mmCIF file of C-alpha atoms in Angstrom:
data_model
loop_
_atom_site.group_PDB
_atom_site.id
_atom_site.type_symbol
_atom_site.label_atom_id
_atom_site.label_comp_id
_atom_site.label_asym_id
_atom_site.label_seq_id
_atom_site.Cartn_x
_atom_site.Cartn_y
_atom_site.Cartn_z
ATOM 1 C CA LEU A 1 98.820 111.329 84.729
ATOM 2 C CA GLU A 2 102.500 110.579 83.580
ATOM 3 C CA ASP A 3 102.654 107.523 81.196
ATOM 4 C CA GLN A 4 103.948 105.570 83.923
ATOM 5 C CA TYR A 5 101.239 105.837 85.996
ATOM 6 C CA SER A 6 98.695 104.781 83.087
ATOM 7 C CA GLY A 7 98.115 101.546 81.008
ATOM 8 C CA ARG A 8 94.992 99.520 80.237
ATOM 9 C CA VAL A 9 92.634 98.299 82.738
ATOM 10 C CA THR A 10 93.519 95.087 84.273
ATOM 11 C CA HIS A 11 90.979 94.908 87.411
ATOM 12 C CA PHE A 12 87.321 96.469 87.921
ATOM 13 C CA VAL A 13 86.751 97.625 91.430
ATOM 14 C CA SER A 14 83.248 97.359 93.128
ATOM 15 C CA TRP A 15 83.100 98.985 96.172
ATOM 16 C CA CYS A 16 80.995 101.683 98.039
ATOM 17 C CA TRP A 17 81.271 105.543 98.046
ATOM 18 C CA GLY A 18 81.034 105.439 101.549
ATOM 19 C CA TYR A 19 84.353 103.186 102.332
ATOM 20 C CA THR A 20 87.202 105.340 103.645
ATOM 21 C CA LEU A 21 90.207 106.062 101.428
ATOM 22 C CA GLU A 22 92.303 104.455 104.423
ATOM 23 C CA ASP A 23 90.008 101.202 103.980
ATOM 24 C CA PHE A 24 90.270 101.297 100.166
ATOM 25 C CA ALA A 25 94.268 101.931 100.008
ATOM 26 C CA SER A 26 94.573 99.259 102.790
ATOM 27 C CA ALA A 27 92.423 96.521 101.020
ATOM 28 C CA VAL A 28 93.960 97.138 97.583
ATOM 29 C CA ARG A 29 97.600 96.880 99.454
ATOM 30 C CA ALA A 30 96.732 93.781 100.798
ATOM 31 C CA TRP A 31 95.484 92.379 97.582
ATOM 32 C CA LEU A 32 98.491 93.326 95.843
ATOM 33 C CA ARG A 33 100.863 91.462 98.736
ATOM 34 C CA ARG A 34 98.964 88.051 98.207
ATOM 35 C CA SER A 35 98.982 88.124 94.504
ATOM 36 C CA SER A 36 101.634 87.221 92.284
ATOM 37 C CA LEU A 37 101.034 90.467 90.250
ATOM 38 C CA ASN A 38 103.948 93.260 90.179
ATOM 39 C CA ALA A 39 101.830 96.783 91.349
ATOM 40 C CA GLU A 40 103.327 98.286 88.395
ATOM 41 C CA ASP A 41 101.687 96.210 86.055
ATOM 42 C CA VAL A 42 98.100 96.698 87.721
ATOM 43 C CA PHE A 43 95.574 99.676 86.349
ATOM 44 C CA LEU A 44 92.770 99.799 88.415
ATOM 45 C CA TRP A 45 89.198 100.911 87.299
ATOM 46 C CA VAL A 46 87.629 102.785 89.579
ATOM 47 C CA CYS A 47 84.382 104.697 89.534
ATOM 48 C CA PHE A 48 85.253 107.314 91.850
ATOM 49 C CA PHE A 49 87.713 108.209 89.413
ATOM 50 C CA CYS A 50 86.847 107.305 86.280
ATOM 51 C CA ASN A 51 82.652 108.018 86.048
ATOM 52 C CA ASN A 52 80.350 110.268 88.008
ATOM 53 C CA GLN A 53 77.906 106.900 88.787
ATOM 54 C CA TYR A 54 75.143 109.693 90.324
ATOM 55 C CA ARG A 55 74.641 111.266 86.968
ATOM 56 C CA ILE A 56 76.156 109.205 84.026
ATOM 57 C CA MET A 57 76.694 111.388 81.170
ATOM 58 C CA ASP A 58 76.681 110.861 77.596
ATOM 59 C CA SER A 59 79.100 112.298 74.767
ATOM 60 C CA GLY A 60 76.661 114.984 73.963
ATOM 61 C CA GLY A 61 76.379 116.030 77.441
ATOM 62 C CA THR A 62 72.786 114.965 77.832
ATOM 63 C CA LYS A 63 71.881 113.204 80.805
ATOM 64 C CA THR A 64 71.248 109.677 80.424
ATOM 65 C CA GLY A 65 71.560 108.347 83.836
ATOM 66 C CA SER A 66 69.954 104.709 84.362
ATOM 67 C CA ASP A 67 69.365 103.953 80.912
ATOM 68 C CA GLU A 68 72.807 103.420 80.024
ATOM 69 C CA LEU A 69 73.987 101.797 83.041
ATOM 70 C CA LYS A 70 74.078 97.933 81.967
ATOM 71 C CA ALA A 71 76.073 98.718 78.729
ATOM 72 C CA VAL A 72 78.185 101.088 80.399
ATOM 73 C CA PHE A 73 79.447 98.515 83.091
ATOM 74 C CA GLU A 74 79.473 95.672 80.941
ATOM 75 C CA THR A 75 81.600 97.752 78.863
ATOM 76 C CA HIS A 76 84.389 98.358 81.592
ATOM 77 C CA LEU A 77 83.719 94.994 83.262
ATOM 78 C CA ALA A 78 84.777 93.605 79.725
ATOM 79 C CA GLU A 79 87.956 95.942 79.271
ATOM 80 C CA ALA A 80 89.061 94.833 82.373
ATOM 81 C CA GLY A 81 88.461 91.109 82.632
ATOM 82 C CA GLN A 82 88.088 90.520 85.971
ATOM 83 C CA MET A 83 86.629 92.305 89.092
ATOM 84 C CA LEU A 84 88.035 92.737 92.906
ATOM 85 C CA VAL A 85 84.893 93.200 95.380
ATOM 86 C CA LEU A 86 86.246 95.309 98.481
ATOM 87 C CA LEU A 87 83.826 94.454 101.770
ATOM 88 C CA ASP A 88 84.230 96.843 104.477
ATOM 89 C CA ARG A 89 83.420 94.196 106.868
ATOM 90 C CA VAL A 90 82.870 89.957 106.488
ATOM 91 C CA LEU A 91 79.616 90.380 108.913
ATOM 92 C CA SER A 92 76.854 92.307 107.532
ATOM 93 C CA PRO A 93 79.112 94.129 105.152
ATOM 94 C CA THR A 94 77.480 97.689 103.430
ATOM 95 C CA TYR A 95 78.037 96.126 99.694
ATOM 96 C CA ILE A 96 75.275 93.945 99.820
ATOM 97 C CA GLN A 97 72.647 96.514 100.785
ATOM 98 C CA ARG A 98 73.907 98.645 98.270
ATOM 99 C CA ALA A 99 71.958 98.231 94.598
ATOM 100 C CA TRP A 100 74.905 99.538 92.484
ATOM 101 C CA CYS A 101 77.374 97.002 94.224
ATOM 102 C CA ILE A 102 74.785 93.710 93.765
ATOM 103 C CA PHE A 103 74.222 95.124 90.056
ATOM 104 C CA GLU A 104 77.903 95.332 89.546
ATOM 105 C CA CYS A 105 77.973 91.274 90.681
ATOM 106 C CA TYR A 106 75.361 90.579 88.658
ATOM 107 C CA VAL A 107 76.703 92.139 85.093
ATOM 108 C CA CYS A 108 80.197 90.553 86.470
ATOM 109 C CA ILE A 109 78.316 86.935 87.108
ATOM 110 C CA GLU A 110 76.373 87.086 83.517
ATOM 111 C CA GLN A 111 79.494 88.068 81.742
ATOM 112 C CA GLU A 112 81.359 85.144 83.636
ATOM 113 C CA PHE A 113 84.332 87.505 84.431
ATOM 114 C CA SER A 114 86.447 86.592 87.597
ATOM 115 C CA MET A 115 85.778 88.161 90.720
ATOM 116 C CA ASN A 116 87.934 88.335 94.455
ATOM 117 C CA ILE A 117 86.815 89.794 97.457
ATOM 118 C CA ILE A 118 89.499 91.899 98.731
ATOM 119 C CA LEU A 119 89.333 93.203 102.374
ATOM 120 C CA SER A 120 91.142 96.128 104.411
ATOM 121 C CA GLU A 121 94.144 94.683 106.247
ATOM 122 C CA SER A 122 92.136 95.506 109.416
ATOM 123 C CA THR A 123 89.085 93.917 108.138
ATOM 124 C CA GLU A 124 91.236 91.035 107.471
ATOM 125 C CA ALA A 125 92.783 90.517 111.237
ATOM 126 C CA ASP A 126 89.632 90.656 112.378
ATOM 127 C CA PHE A 127 88.087 87.862 109.999
ATOM 128 C CA THR A 128 91.307 85.561 110.667
ATOM 129 C CA ASP A 129 90.816 85.976 114.596
ATOM 130 C CA ALA A 130 86.608 85.410 114.209
ATOM 131 C CA LEU A 131 87.142 82.012 112.189
ATOM 132 C CA ASN A 132 88.315 80.300 115.621
ATOM 133 C CA LYS A 133 85.519 81.453 117.364
ATOM 134 C CA ARG A 134 82.889 79.980 114.811
ATOM 135 C CA PHE A 135 82.425 83.402 112.687
ATOM 136 C CA LEU A 136 81.864 81.682 109.351
ATOM 137 C CA GLN A 137 78.430 80.395 110.208
ATOM 138 C CA GLN A 138 77.614 84.042 111.137
ATOM 139 C CA VAL A 139 78.972 85.040 107.607
ATOM 140 C CA ARG A 140 77.074 82.702 105.918
ATOM 141 C CA GLU A 141 73.788 83.883 107.756
ATOM 142 C CA SER A 142 75.359 87.625 107.057
ATOM 143 C CA LEU A 143 75.607 86.584 103.157
ATOM 144 C CA ASN A 144 72.238 85.333 103.239
ATOM 145 C CA ALA A 145 70.542 88.786 104.206
ATOM 146 C CA LEU A 146 71.366 89.570 100.456
ATOM 147 C CA ASP A 147 68.441 90.543 98.811
ATOM 148 C CA VAL A 148 68.447 93.027 95.965
ATOM 149 C CA ARG A 149 64.484 93.755 96.614
ATOM 150 C CA ARG A 150 65.844 95.383 100.016
ATOM 151 C CA ALA A 151 68.687 97.285 98.431
ATOM 152 C CA THR A 152 68.974 101.118 97.823
ATOM 153 C CA ALA A 153 70.850 103.798 95.511
ATOM 154 C CA SER A 154 71.286 107.005 96.320
ATOM 155 C CA CYS A 155 69.145 107.693 93.244
ATOM 156 C CA THR A 156 65.744 106.381 92.925
ATOM 157 C CA ALA A 157 65.769 106.118 88.982
ATOM 158 C CA ASP A 158 69.083 103.859 89.203
ATOM 159 C CA GLU A 159 67.645 101.680 91.769
ATOM 160 C CA ASP A 160 64.238 101.012 89.857
ATOM 161 C CA LEU A 161 66.176 100.752 86.556
ATOM 162 C CA ILE A 162 68.834 98.056 88.307
ATOM 163 C CA LYS A 163 65.515 96.375 89.788
ATOM 164 C CA LYS A 164 63.838 96.222 86.128
ATOM 165 C CA LEU A 165 66.985 94.816 84.318
ATOM 166 C CA ILE A 166 67.142 91.978 86.996
ATOM 167 C CA LEU A 167 63.636 91.062 87.073
ATOM 168 C CA ASN A 168 63.393 91.566 83.577
ATOM 169 C CA SER A 169 66.164 88.750 82.920
ATOM 170 C CA ILE A 170 67.351 86.442 85.528
ATOM 171 C CA GLY A 171 64.799 87.291 88.307
ATOM 172 C CA PHE A 172 65.376 88.398 92.247
ATOM 173 C CA ASP A 173 65.567 85.077 93.484
ATOM 174 C CA THR A 174 68.362 83.793 91.125
ATOM 175 C CA LEU A 175 70.285 86.724 91.248
ATOM 176 C CA ASN A 176 70.338 86.765 95.271
ATOM 177 C CA GLU A 177 71.605 82.701 94.818
ATOM 178 C CA THR A 178 73.920 83.454 92.457
ATOM 179 C CA VAL A 179 75.559 86.709 94.206
ATOM 180 C CA LYS A 180 75.437 84.881 97.605
ATOM 181 C CA ALA A 181 76.955 81.572 96.211
ATOM 182 C CA ARG A 182 80.054 83.574 94.375
ATOM 183 C CA LEU A 183 80.767 85.752 97.664
ATOM 184 C CA ALA A 184 80.515 82.661 99.851
ATOM 185 C CA GLU A 185 83.456 81.363 97.773
#
């Protein structure tokens, strides 16, 4: 990567691997347009490019997987200091059904970092149109479906560890309510 395209991370992007590249790029473009940031000064940390979330490897080449999950994400979030949450849709977003995503929100909230929701241009347009149709109540009801107990991960060991970390710290109910409240802001 040429020097002009690399720099210290400014934003951690929390998203689902199932999103389309078009929606991902559109959401970043829309966010940049709304923000007062210069795109040349923005450096995103995106797991797809920075680590193999399916199997995090330590420097010795052995599988650490879920064992170091909390430390890995805390480190990357701390480097950025703020998180962008990319939703594929506002009603029943895939994001709130994914254990990794909910866990990333949990770490962000626990560390008291800034969190902003970003939407693709088409999702944002749908959201704006729907606001005129009593959509906000449906959004709140949709977000109320968030329950980390029912969230899944591709790897059962990851899902089990995430849920164990949450259960042994703030608990499912507190995490659910905290993440719901932050996403509803």
